[in-house]
Coordinates of C-alpha atoms in Angstrom, one line a residue:
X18 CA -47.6 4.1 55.5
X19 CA -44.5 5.7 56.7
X20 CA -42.2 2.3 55.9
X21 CA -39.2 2.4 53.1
X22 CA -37.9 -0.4 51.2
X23 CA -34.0 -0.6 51.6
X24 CA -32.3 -1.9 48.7
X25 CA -30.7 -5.8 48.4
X26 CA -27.2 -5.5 49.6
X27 CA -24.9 -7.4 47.0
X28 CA -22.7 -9.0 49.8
X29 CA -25.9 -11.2 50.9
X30 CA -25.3 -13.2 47.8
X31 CA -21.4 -14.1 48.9
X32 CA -19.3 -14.7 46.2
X33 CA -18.5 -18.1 48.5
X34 CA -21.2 -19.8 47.0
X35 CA -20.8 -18.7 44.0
X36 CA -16.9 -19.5 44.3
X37 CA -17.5 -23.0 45.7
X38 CA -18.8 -24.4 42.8
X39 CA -15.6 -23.4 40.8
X40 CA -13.2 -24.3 43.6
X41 CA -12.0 -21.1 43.8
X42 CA -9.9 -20.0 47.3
X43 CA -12.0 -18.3 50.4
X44 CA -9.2 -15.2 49.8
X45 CA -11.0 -14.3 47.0
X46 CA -14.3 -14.4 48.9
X47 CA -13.1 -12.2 51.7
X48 CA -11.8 -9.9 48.8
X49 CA -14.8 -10.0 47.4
X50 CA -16.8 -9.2 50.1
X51 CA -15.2 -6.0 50.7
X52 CA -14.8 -4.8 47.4
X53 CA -18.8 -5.1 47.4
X54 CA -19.1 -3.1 50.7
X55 CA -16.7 -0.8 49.2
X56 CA -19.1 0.4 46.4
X57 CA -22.4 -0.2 48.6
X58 CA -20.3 2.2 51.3
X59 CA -20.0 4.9 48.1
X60 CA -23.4 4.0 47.0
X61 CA -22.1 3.3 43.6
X62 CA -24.2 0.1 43.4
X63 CA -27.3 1.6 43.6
X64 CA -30.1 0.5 41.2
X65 CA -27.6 -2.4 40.1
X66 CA -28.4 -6.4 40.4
X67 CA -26.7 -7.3 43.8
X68 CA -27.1 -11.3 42.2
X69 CA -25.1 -10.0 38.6
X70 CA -22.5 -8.0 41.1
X71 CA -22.2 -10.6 43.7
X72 CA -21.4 -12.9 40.4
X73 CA -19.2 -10.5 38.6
X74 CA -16.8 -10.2 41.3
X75 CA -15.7 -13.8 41.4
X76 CA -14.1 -12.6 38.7
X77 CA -12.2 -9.9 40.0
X78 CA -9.5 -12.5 41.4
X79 CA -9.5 -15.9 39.5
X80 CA -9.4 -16.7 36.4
X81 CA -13.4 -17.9 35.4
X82 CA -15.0 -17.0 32.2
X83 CA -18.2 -15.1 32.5
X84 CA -19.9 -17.8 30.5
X85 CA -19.5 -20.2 33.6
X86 CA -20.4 -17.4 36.3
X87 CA -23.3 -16.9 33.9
X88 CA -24.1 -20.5 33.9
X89 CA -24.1 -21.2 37.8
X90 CA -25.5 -17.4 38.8
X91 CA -28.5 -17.1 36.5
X92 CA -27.3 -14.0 35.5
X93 CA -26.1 -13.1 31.6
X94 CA -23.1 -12.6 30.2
X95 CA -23.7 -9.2 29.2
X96 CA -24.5 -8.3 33.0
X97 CA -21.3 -10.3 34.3
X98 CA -19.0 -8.1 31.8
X99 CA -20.6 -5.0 32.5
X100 CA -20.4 -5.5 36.7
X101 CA -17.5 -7.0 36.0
X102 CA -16.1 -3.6 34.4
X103 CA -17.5 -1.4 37.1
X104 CA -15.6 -3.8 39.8
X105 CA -12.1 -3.0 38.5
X106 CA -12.7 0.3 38.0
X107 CA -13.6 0.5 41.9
X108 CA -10.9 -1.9 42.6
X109 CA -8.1 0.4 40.8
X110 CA -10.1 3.7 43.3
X111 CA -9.0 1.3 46.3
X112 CA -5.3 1.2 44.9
X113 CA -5.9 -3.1 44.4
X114 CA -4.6 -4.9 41.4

């Protein structure tokens, strides 16, 4: 058949909409966002939920419990920590806070 299936990029779930239903500031979209393209870019993502990441990193700048992110993304609690985990660790690569 010659075709290949390219894997969901997380950064077509933005963390905007995720973020919009807790208030939470577009900075942290933006931030978001690249920190997602970041680990796609290093293909650290790779076999990983692009929903549960896309949700995770909400939480990478605001304080939101994973029980809410949970509630609103579908996603479980155990995911969102785990993503969640993997974010900062990719955040403290990129010299970010």
């Amino acid at each position: 058949m010659g075709r290949s299936i390219e894997p969901i990029d997380p950064t077509s779930y933005p963390p905007p909409c995720f973020a919009s239903e807790f208030g939470l500031s577009d900075q942290l979209g933006r931030c978001a966002r690249e920190l997602l393209t970041t680990g796609r870019e290093r293909g650290q993502f790779s076999g990983k939920s692009p929903v549960g990441l896309a949700a995770a990193s909400i939480r990478t700048g605001e304080p939101v419990t994973q029980r809410a992110i949970a509630a609103v993304s579908d996603i479980t609690e155990v995911m969102i920590r785990n993503r969640y985990g993997e974010l900062l660790e990719l955040a403290k690569d990129r010299g970010e806070n």
